[in-house]
XYZ file of C-alpha atoms in Angstrom:
559
model
C 19.902 -112.982 -138.100
C 18.441 -112.359 -134.627
C 15.109 -111.207 -136.076
C 14.821 -114.203 -138.409
C 15.641 -116.565 -135.539
C 13.052 -114.940 -133.298
C 10.322 -115.099 -135.964
C 11.160 -118.732 -136.690
C 10.816 -119.518 -132.991
C 7.468 -117.740 -133.064
C 6.271 -120.115 -135.781
C 7.497 -123.058 -133.714
C 5.519 -121.726 -130.769
C 2.416 -121.423 -132.938
C 2.834 -125.018 -134.151
C 2.865 -126.365 -130.619
C -0.024 -124.087 -129.652
C -2.153 -125.770 -132.331
C -1.005 -129.302 -131.431
C -3.700 -130.884 -129.236
C -1.490 -132.483 -126.616
C -2.875 -132.856 -123.114
C -0.218 -132.089 -120.499
C -2.419 -132.154 -117.388
C -6.185 -132.399 -116.747
C -6.119 -129.019 -114.974
C -5.612 -127.263 -118.295
C -9.161 -128.289 -119.121
C -11.060 -128.825 -115.876
C -9.807 -125.630 -114.221
C -10.635 -123.458 -117.214
C -12.359 -124.177 -120.542
C -14.561 -126.995 -119.212
C -16.104 -124.700 -116.605
C -16.474 -121.608 -118.766
C -17.693 -123.372 -121.927
C -20.294 -125.219 -119.884
C -21.580 -121.953 -118.457
C -21.530 -119.818 -121.614
C -22.590 -122.388 -124.229
C -24.549 -124.733 -121.928
C -22.441 -127.683 -123.062
C -22.596 -130.777 -120.857
C -19.575 -130.485 -118.611
C -17.979 -131.836 -115.478
C -17.264 -129.618 -112.466
C -14.438 -130.754 -110.220
C -14.460 -130.300 -106.446
C -12.745 -126.884 -106.735
C -15.934 -125.437 -108.219
C -18.398 -126.733 -105.656
C -20.923 -123.896 -105.055
C -20.977 -124.655 -101.341
C -17.224 -124.144 -100.824
C -15.426 -123.120 -104.041
C -11.647 -122.805 -103.987
C -11.278 -121.486 -107.548
C -12.365 -118.022 -108.565
C -14.414 -117.484 -111.709
C -13.032 -113.948 -112.094
C -9.804 -114.803 -113.989
C -11.481 -117.659 -115.876
C -14.218 -115.447 -117.302
C -11.669 -112.749 -118.105
C -9.164 -114.934 -119.976
C -11.437 -117.627 -121.464
C -14.917 -116.178 -121.123
C -14.341 -113.015 -123.164
C -13.071 -114.914 -126.265
C -16.000 -117.336 -125.965
C -18.511 -114.496 -125.702
C -16.929 -112.869 -128.752
C -17.177 -116.154 -130.670
C -20.833 -116.549 -129.705
C -21.569 -113.007 -130.884
C -19.760 -113.564 -134.209
C -21.603 -116.828 -134.834
C -24.927 -115.188 -133.981
C -24.204 -112.402 -136.453
C -23.549 -114.965 -139.192
C -26.805 -116.785 -138.485
C -25.326 -119.800 -136.706
C -26.697 -120.784 -133.336
C -23.951 -122.935 -131.832
C -20.180 -122.577 -131.995
C -18.494 -125.931 -132.516
C -16.236 -126.986 -129.614
C -13.401 -127.486 -132.113
C -13.528 -123.768 -132.974
C -13.604 -122.787 -129.303
C -10.737 -125.103 -128.411
C -8.358 -123.822 -131.078
C -9.418 -120.213 -130.524
C -8.368 -120.478 -126.892
C -5.044 -121.986 -127.953
C -4.484 -119.062 -130.341
C -5.402 -116.612 -127.574
C -2.823 -118.210 -125.268
C -0.254 -118.083 -128.078
C -0.886 -114.365 -128.656
C -0.723 -113.593 -124.940
C 2.573 -115.443 -124.682
C 4.084 -114.070 -127.888
C 3.143 -110.465 -127.139
C 2.953 -110.001 -123.375
C 5.612 -112.465 -122.224
C 8.230 -111.412 -124.752
C 7.419 -107.731 -124.269
C 7.876 -108.092 -120.517
C 11.319 -109.625 -121.050
C 12.231 -106.607 -123.200
C 11.152 -104.319 -120.356
C 12.880 -106.202 -117.558
C 16.306 -106.685 -119.163
C 18.053 -103.365 -119.721
C 21.283 -104.451 -121.378
C 20.704 -104.695 -125.171
C 23.041 -107.681 -125.535
C 21.625 -109.549 -122.557
C 18.098 -108.668 -123.698
C 18.643 -110.408 -127.030
C 19.978 -113.500 -125.273
C 17.107 -113.530 -122.773
C 14.406 -113.168 -125.429
C 15.875 -115.973 -127.548
C 16.260 -118.282 -124.548
C 12.661 -117.725 -123.468
C 11.375 -118.027 -127.031
C 13.273 -121.283 -127.577
C 12.255 -122.950 -124.316
C 9.857 -125.880 -124.506
C 8.104 -124.389 -121.467
C 7.150 -121.406 -123.632
C 6.158 -123.607 -126.571
C 3.956 -125.978 -124.583
C 2.905 -124.937 -121.083
C 2.522 -121.236 -121.949
C 0.323 -121.953 -124.979
C -2.004 -124.261 -123.043
C -4.924 -123.092 -120.938
C -3.167 -123.421 -117.584
C -3.796 -121.032 -114.723
C -0.008 -121.252 -114.275
C 0.477 -119.818 -117.788
C -1.789 -116.898 -116.908
C 0.085 -116.513 -113.619
C 3.360 -116.227 -115.540
C 2.074 -113.255 -117.535
C 0.670 -111.536 -114.448
C 3.925 -112.049 -112.522
C 6.072 -110.672 -115.349
C 3.961 -107.588 -115.853
C 3.662 -106.949 -112.135
C 7.454 -106.904 -112.012
C 7.557 -104.567 -115.021
C 5.129 -102.146 -113.362
C 6.990 -102.291 -110.043
C 10.188 -101.465 -111.907
C 8.498 -98.522 -113.621
C 7.260 -97.133 -110.311
C 10.664 -97.545 -108.663
C 12.420 -95.916 -111.621
C 10.063 -92.928 -111.574
C 12.395 -90.826 -109.485
C 12.356 -87.169 -108.510
C 13.283 -84.770 -111.320
C 16.834 -83.476 -111.474
C 18.042 -80.157 -110.198
C 17.419 -78.455 -113.517
C 13.685 -79.098 -113.148
C 13.309 -78.431 -109.426
C 11.868 -74.939 -109.754
C 8.384 -75.155 -111.195
C 6.518 -78.062 -112.732
C 7.453 -78.785 -116.319
C 5.250 -80.597 -118.780
C 7.577 -83.590 -118.633
C 7.288 -83.711 -114.851
C 3.491 -83.579 -115.009
C 3.458 -86.394 -117.547
C 5.774 -88.399 -115.309
C 3.406 -88.044 -112.382
C 0.374 -89.054 -114.430
C 2.279 -92.035 -115.792
C 3.200 -93.151 -112.274
C -0.399 -92.905 -111.103
C -1.651 -94.882 -114.120
C 1.063 -97.523 -113.674
C 0.117 -97.958 -110.024
C -3.541 -98.386 -110.976
C -2.719 -101.209 -113.385
C -0.457 -102.830 -110.789
C -3.225 -102.755 -108.178
C -5.589 -104.523 -110.556
C -2.995 -107.132 -111.564
C -2.121 -107.978 -107.963
C -5.735 -108.771 -107.110
C -6.196 -110.614 -110.412
C -3.065 -112.670 -109.731
C -4.157 -113.633 -106.219
C -7.606 -114.717 -107.412
C -5.983 -116.661 -110.250
C -3.518 -118.606 -108.074
C -2.608 -118.267 -104.405
C 1.047 -118.927 -105.275
C 1.202 -115.568 -107.069
C 2.363 -113.481 -104.043
C 5.452 -115.681 -103.667
C 6.806 -114.424 -107.009
C 6.352 -110.695 -106.337
C 7.017 -110.671 -102.591
C 10.588 -109.373 -102.733
C 10.029 -106.754 -105.488
C 6.806 -105.705 -103.767
C 8.630 -105.100 -100.498
C 10.833 -102.581 -102.322
C 7.761 -100.426 -102.923
C 7.324 -99.823 -99.183
C 10.421 -97.643 -98.695
C 9.733 -96.071 -102.082
C 6.393 -94.726 -100.873
C 7.690 -93.848 -97.395
C 10.948 -92.186 -98.431
C 11.002 -88.373 -98.521
C 13.293 -86.838 -101.090
C 14.700 -83.420 -100.213
C 16.916 -81.693 -102.740
C 19.731 -79.517 -101.331
C 18.580 -76.580 -103.469
C 15.097 -76.683 -101.986
C 15.715 -77.037 -98.255
C 14.248 -73.608 -97.684
C 11.505 -73.958 -100.289
C 8.695 -75.989 -98.738
C 6.383 -75.240 -101.664
C 8.709 -76.832 -104.190
C 9.475 -79.715 -101.843
C 5.795 -80.530 -101.574
C 5.559 -80.493 -105.348
C 8.408 -82.967 -105.715
C 7.055 -85.806 -103.623
C 3.414 -84.841 -103.716
C 2.740 -87.356 -106.471
C 3.668 -90.284 -104.210
C 0.475 -90.185 -102.140
C -1.455 -90.009 -105.421
C 0.399 -93.054 -106.734
C -0.257 -94.983 -103.515
C -3.885 -93.892 -103.543
C -4.248 -94.999 -107.164
C -2.717 -98.390 -106.298
C -5.097 -98.962 -103.387
C -8.251 -97.736 -105.129
C -7.568 -99.897 -108.177
C -6.919 -102.927 -105.972
C -10.160 -102.332 -104.056
C -12.107 -101.996 -107.299
C -10.597 -105.225 -108.656
C -11.353 -106.954 -105.355
C -14.985 -105.881 -105.542
C -15.266 -107.070 -109.163
C -13.715 -110.435 -108.254
C -16.035 -110.929 -105.289
C -19.037 -109.849 -107.349
C -18.113 -112.235 -110.170
C -17.740 -115.170 -107.800
C -21.033 -114.263 -106.129
C -23.027 -114.384 -109.360
C -21.130 -117.451 -110.595
C -21.547 -119.603 -107.483
C -24.308 -118.179 -105.286
C -26.596 -115.894 -107.334
C -29.499 -116.915 -105.099
C -27.914 -115.266 -102.029
C -28.281 -111.543 -101.277
C -25.565 -109.315 -102.661
C -24.376 -108.402 -99.162
C -23.194 -112.000 -98.707
C -20.054 -111.269 -100.736
C -18.658 -109.531 -97.650
C -19.596 -112.352 -95.277
C -18.501 -115.481 -97.139
C -14.778 -116.359 -97.322
C -13.294 -115.357 -100.712
C -12.085 -118.178 -102.946
C -8.342 -117.399 -102.502
C -8.720 -117.725 -98.733
C -10.523 -121.058 -99.120
C -7.773 -122.244 -101.450
C -5.052 -121.142 -99.036
C -6.662 -122.914 -96.085
C -7.107 -126.063 -98.163
C -3.483 -126.114 -99.303
C -2.128 -125.509 -95.812
C -3.554 -128.842 -94.690
C -1.203 -131.804 -95.312
C -4.147 -134.188 -95.090
C -5.795 -132.395 -98.018
C -2.604 -132.336 -100.060
C -2.069 -136.046 -99.452
C -4.932 -136.693 -101.888
C -2.891 -135.007 -104.627
C 0.520 -136.398 -103.743
C 3.140 -135.383 -101.190
C 6.715 -134.631 -102.230
C 9.961 -134.057 -100.311
C 10.980 -130.387 -99.887
C 13.848 -130.669 -102.384
C 11.578 -131.656 -105.297
C 11.395 -128.196 -106.849
C 15.155 -127.596 -106.732
C 16.483 -131.056 -107.570
C 13.787 -132.392 -109.920
C 11.427 -129.742 -111.253
C 13.920 -126.975 -112.056
C 16.278 -129.349 -113.950
C 13.255 -130.684 -115.816
C 12.129 -127.178 -116.807
C 15.494 -125.509 -117.437
C 17.572 -128.427 -118.699
C 21.106 -127.397 -119.738
C 20.385 -123.767 -118.806
C 20.357 -124.626 -115.101
C 24.180 -124.741 -114.641
C 24.457 -121.358 -116.349
C 22.604 -119.741 -113.444
C 25.849 -120.136 -111.483
C 27.820 -118.345 -114.198
C 28.786 -114.828 -112.989
C 27.961 -112.001 -113.077
C 24.793 -112.786 -111.148
C 21.703 -110.983 -112.357
C 19.198 -109.361 -109.976
C 16.490 -111.146 -112.001
C 17.487 -114.397 -110.284
C 16.516 -113.319 -106.770
C 12.668 -113.167 -107.113
C 12.327 -116.609 -108.768
C 14.834 -118.144 -106.346
C 12.945 -116.849 -103.312
C 9.635 -117.939 -104.851
C 10.973 -121.448 -105.447
C 12.225 -121.514 -101.863
C 8.814 -120.496 -100.513
C 6.933 -122.967 -102.710
C 9.271 -125.720 -101.502
C 7.684 -125.356 -98.072
C 4.433 -126.740 -99.514
C 4.579 -130.562 -99.640
C 2.698 -130.832 -102.946
C 5.152 -129.784 -105.672
C 4.472 -130.030 -109.391
C 6.780 -128.704 -112.096
C 4.129 -126.376 -113.534
C 3.951 -124.512 -110.224
C 7.324 -122.977 -111.165
C 6.286 -121.713 -114.600
C 6.480 -118.001 -113.638
C 10.054 -118.528 -112.477
C 11.328 -119.930 -115.785
C 11.404 -116.735 -117.911
C 12.942 -114.891 -114.950
C 15.675 -117.489 -114.525
C 16.369 -117.460 -118.264
C 16.471 -113.637 -118.241
C 19.297 -113.774 -115.735
C 21.267 -116.453 -117.577
C 24.682 -115.565 -118.991
C 26.176 -117.639 -121.767
C 29.597 -119.267 -121.274
C 32.536 -117.033 -122.072
C 34.334 -119.446 -124.371
C 32.978 -120.082 -127.859
C 33.418 -123.831 -127.520
C 31.355 -123.951 -124.316
C 28.733 -121.726 -125.941
C 28.451 -124.056 -128.947
C 28.059 -127.041 -126.626
C 25.347 -125.260 -124.670
C 23.444 -124.175 -127.791
C 23.543 -127.713 -129.196
C 22.333 -129.339 -125.993
C 19.732 -126.591 -125.473
C 18.236 -127.136 -128.935
C 18.245 -130.927 -128.564
C 16.748 -130.830 -125.056
C 13.895 -128.481 -125.947
C 13.124 -130.179 -129.269
C 12.893 -133.579 -127.572
C 10.773 -132.503 -124.575
C 8.563 -130.240 -126.708
C 7.821 -133.073 -129.136
C 6.983 -135.360 -126.238
C 4.887 -132.934 -124.168
C 3.595 -130.717 -126.951
C 2.580 -133.350 -129.516
C 2.387 -136.905 -128.184
C 1.690 -136.688 -124.443
C -1.929 -137.875 -124.106
C -2.272 -136.294 -127.550
C -5.133 -138.498 -128.725
C -7.676 -137.486 -126.085
C -8.804 -134.174 -127.584
C -8.990 -135.471 -131.211
C -10.862 -138.540 -129.944
C -13.456 -136.478 -128.076
C -13.927 -134.188 -131.059
C -14.377 -137.237 -133.302
C -16.866 -138.869 -130.938
C -18.783 -135.620 -130.625
C -19.227 -135.519 -134.409
C -19.917 -139.265 -134.644
C -23.321 -140.246 -136.010
C -23.950 -143.368 -133.951
C -27.059 -144.251 -135.960
C -25.024 -144.386 -139.186
C -22.815 -147.214 -137.950
C -23.504 -150.799 -138.947
C -25.347 -151.900 -136.926
C -26.404 -148.569 -135.380
C -25.387 -147.620 -131.866
C -27.792 -146.126 -129.358
C -27.436 -142.330 -129.055
C -26.673 -142.627 -125.340
C -24.093 -145.384 -125.753
C -21.610 -145.553 -122.835
C -17.999 -144.708 -123.726
C -15.532 -146.276 -121.305
C -12.205 -144.415 -121.106
C -9.346 -146.468 -119.657
C -5.749 -145.549 -118.876
C -6.048 -141.961 -120.075
C -6.408 -138.562 -118.505
C -9.992 -137.529 -117.865
C -11.496 -136.525 -121.235
C -13.016 -133.032 -121.623
C -16.786 -133.513 -121.627
C -17.605 -130.197 -123.306
C -15.775 -131.245 -126.485
C -18.570 -133.759 -127.204
C -20.663 -130.851 -128.495
C -23.792 -131.920 -126.628
C -23.605 -135.520 -127.871
C -25.721 -137.993 -125.888
C -22.781 -140.383 -125.560
C -22.201 -141.187 -121.889
C -18.588 -140.727 -120.812
C -17.425 -143.215 -118.179
C -13.984 -142.254 -116.868
C -12.227 -145.347 -115.512
C -8.792 -143.653 -115.425
C -6.138 -146.191 -114.321
C -8.458 -148.772 -112.810
C -7.056 -152.350 -112.786
C -7.776 -154.486 -115.822
C -10.218 -156.877 -114.043
C -12.337 -153.892 -113.063
C -12.351 -152.743 -116.675
C -13.681 -156.147 -117.744
C -16.310 -155.951 -115.007
C -17.389 -152.500 -116.188
C -17.604 -153.715 -119.795
C -19.711 -156.695 -118.728
C -22.040 -154.497 -116.678
C -22.648 -152.106 -119.563
C -23.001 -154.694 -122.330
C -25.221 -157.099 -120.385
C -25.026 -160.875 -120.393
C -26.320 -163.566 -122.675
C -29.609 -164.590 -121.050
C -28.135 -164.270 -117.563
C -27.741 -161.548 -115.017
C -25.590 -158.498 -114.729
C -24.242 -156.842 -111.623
C -25.415 -153.302 -111.059
C -23.287 -150.550 -109.578
C -24.535 -151.358 -106.105
C -23.543 -154.976 -106.457
C -27.118 -156.245 -106.803
C -27.798 -158.957 -109.390
C -30.521 -158.026 -111.859
C -31.912 -159.587 -115.003
C -30.319 -158.419 -118.234
C -33.217 -156.958 -120.180
C -31.210 -156.488 -123.370
C -27.724 -156.486 -124.768
C -26.022 -153.388 -126.120
C -22.755 -152.518 -127.780
C -20.550 -149.936 -126.118
C -17.384 -148.012 -126.967
C -14.095 -148.550 -125.170
C -11.313 -145.987 -125.560
C -7.859 -147.136 -124.479
C -4.185 -146.831 -125.493
C -3.027 -149.334 -128.096
C -0.024 -150.046 -125.847
C -2.269 -151.856 -123.330
C -1.276 -155.423 -124.069
C -4.004 -156.834 -121.784
C -6.487 -155.980 -124.518
C -4.638 -157.918 -127.236
C -6.472 -161.259 -126.825
C -9.830 -159.478 -126.907
C -9.286 -157.222 -129.884
C -7.656 -160.078 -131.823
C -10.705 -162.280 -131.287
C -8.991 -164.865 -129.112
C -11.536 -164.599 -126.280
C -14.832 -166.327 -127.040
C -18.068 -164.459 -126.485
C -16.717 -161.000 -127.259
C -16.611 -158.845 -130.369
C -14.119 -155.979 -130.582
C -14.285 -153.755 -133.664
C -11.945 -150.800 -134.183
C -13.868 -147.572 -134.825
C -11.224 -144.849 -134.941
C -7.627 -144.242 -133.857
C -5.729 -141.092 -132.944
C -2.125 -142.055 -133.669
C -0.326 -139.169 -131.931
C -0.775 -140.471 -128.421
C 1.713 -141.656 -125.810
C 0.629 -142.967 -122.426
C 3.549 -142.302 -120.085
C 1.546 -143.608 -117.115
C 1.789 -147.128 -118.556
C 5.506 -147.590 -117.971
C 6.398 -150.961 -116.438
C 10.186 -150.937 -116.243
C 10.365 -153.811 -113.760
C 8.439 -156.337 -115.838
C 9.230 -155.257 -119.403
C 12.659 -153.702 -118.964
C 13.734 -150.470 -120.623
C 13.776 -151.787 -124.198
C 10.516 -153.677 -123.802
C 8.718 -150.755 -122.196
C 9.866 -148.259 -124.827
C 9.052 -150.695 -127.624
C 5.528 -151.187 -126.278
C 4.677 -147.585 -125.301
C 6.384 -145.852 -128.220
C 6.187 -148.592 -130.825
C 2.480 -149.103 -130.187
C 1.523 -145.473 -129.762
C -2.018 -144.358 -130.415
C -5.424 -144.095 -128.765
C -8.203 -146.276 -130.199
C -11.968 -146.420 -129.802
C -13.326 -149.972 -130.070
C -16.902 -151.042 -130.443
C -17.390 -153.848 -127.933
C -20.319 -156.237 -127.745
C -21.345 -159.721 -126.707
C -21.512 -162.663 -129.071
C -24.169 -165.008 -127.732
C -24.877 -168.526 -128.941
C -28.410 -168.994 -130.196
């Protein structure tokens, strides 16, 4: 029963991995957009984090997680005689990669961390049935990568701490088992050293999650074990704890090697024109990111939150009905690292729910089910309903039309339309997340991201791009210029935007709106107007009129 349930949950996870929802722009612009633009030379947009003059994001983890699959795809396509890999293939390949990493590495880490067989089964099922695992962990978030690195760092720390001195029966002489144990400890430390550097260059929040377990390594390496039977045998005593300096040396050398690789990668990614020695003079990207995030004035551009946001809003949103069970004794030691990490991250005034992703599998690993069967049935029912509802919302419908729309526009033959569109036709995106540019597959269509600009500014932008009937148009600088010609453009907007109704229904003279294509699985949660529409009206408009549509918009001039 347990195995069938786990495999079924794996299929559910795969379904959401292949559903093109769009949870946050960072899942694209802090990963695939950057790497795909560099490897395949797709037109792409670089955000401020990747400014060559002062980058705050390292290319090292991006090229490792996303770059290697893309390079493999390019090699496979070259071997088959194709020159270019379609963005659709790249996009879904990365989703499958994230699914495999989650299904294998995340679940395996839970097996390693939870020792009790009964509690291990509960922990694995809870993690595998969480909407966080289905959605966030299968998207290309740096937070999803951070989760895997945190879990496996904790696994490796546990392995090092559990690698104790052999018992009294193996004190005299070095057995084969003891030699294997020492080699295993050295190898484990080497992997841990690499992961720590990788985690820091991936996200500067990483140390908060391994701080407490990492501190436990200090007395482990400093402690000297002396067996009573070997007080007068200095030779044997040296043998017993002689592997500890080797383990510490392996940890440090591996970390230094990873640090050099990370610095070298960032050097060639951002400043290949500078001499190689500059990698030791310029501030590393994690330090730049830390300094940026320590400034409240910088964080104010992204949104400031009260210090209780993580505990009172984000954790209930991520854990749902599992949150009260954290108070159910006996208390697991797995709860301490995520609790301390959440406490530390609460000191930073910018607090988003996804910042706590590494804490979720750890909290769920330390969760004990209610003792009574009735309470357990109530929890299971609410847990299934909660995760099914949020997963459907975030994993299927949330901004779910953006990726299909970009893929459709990238494959659109503008000249085949009636009448034809210009190849470089502007595409105005309104009330959506920023669309991934690289998904256009090199199309000449010009993406104009208007985000949540007010409706009058949208009309002004449409007028500027379409021109006027024998009059003038206002350029970007506000200068009036003669309209040399009229052109049709494309406008992409949610169908729930009622301001567009008079235009697309032909009630406004002088305009022609023609529907080109619609992605129906799209909800725009940023368009909620509870005060004006009320709860029923808002839900009826946003949910009842779901979908993202591309309209062909042009002027109708009197002759």
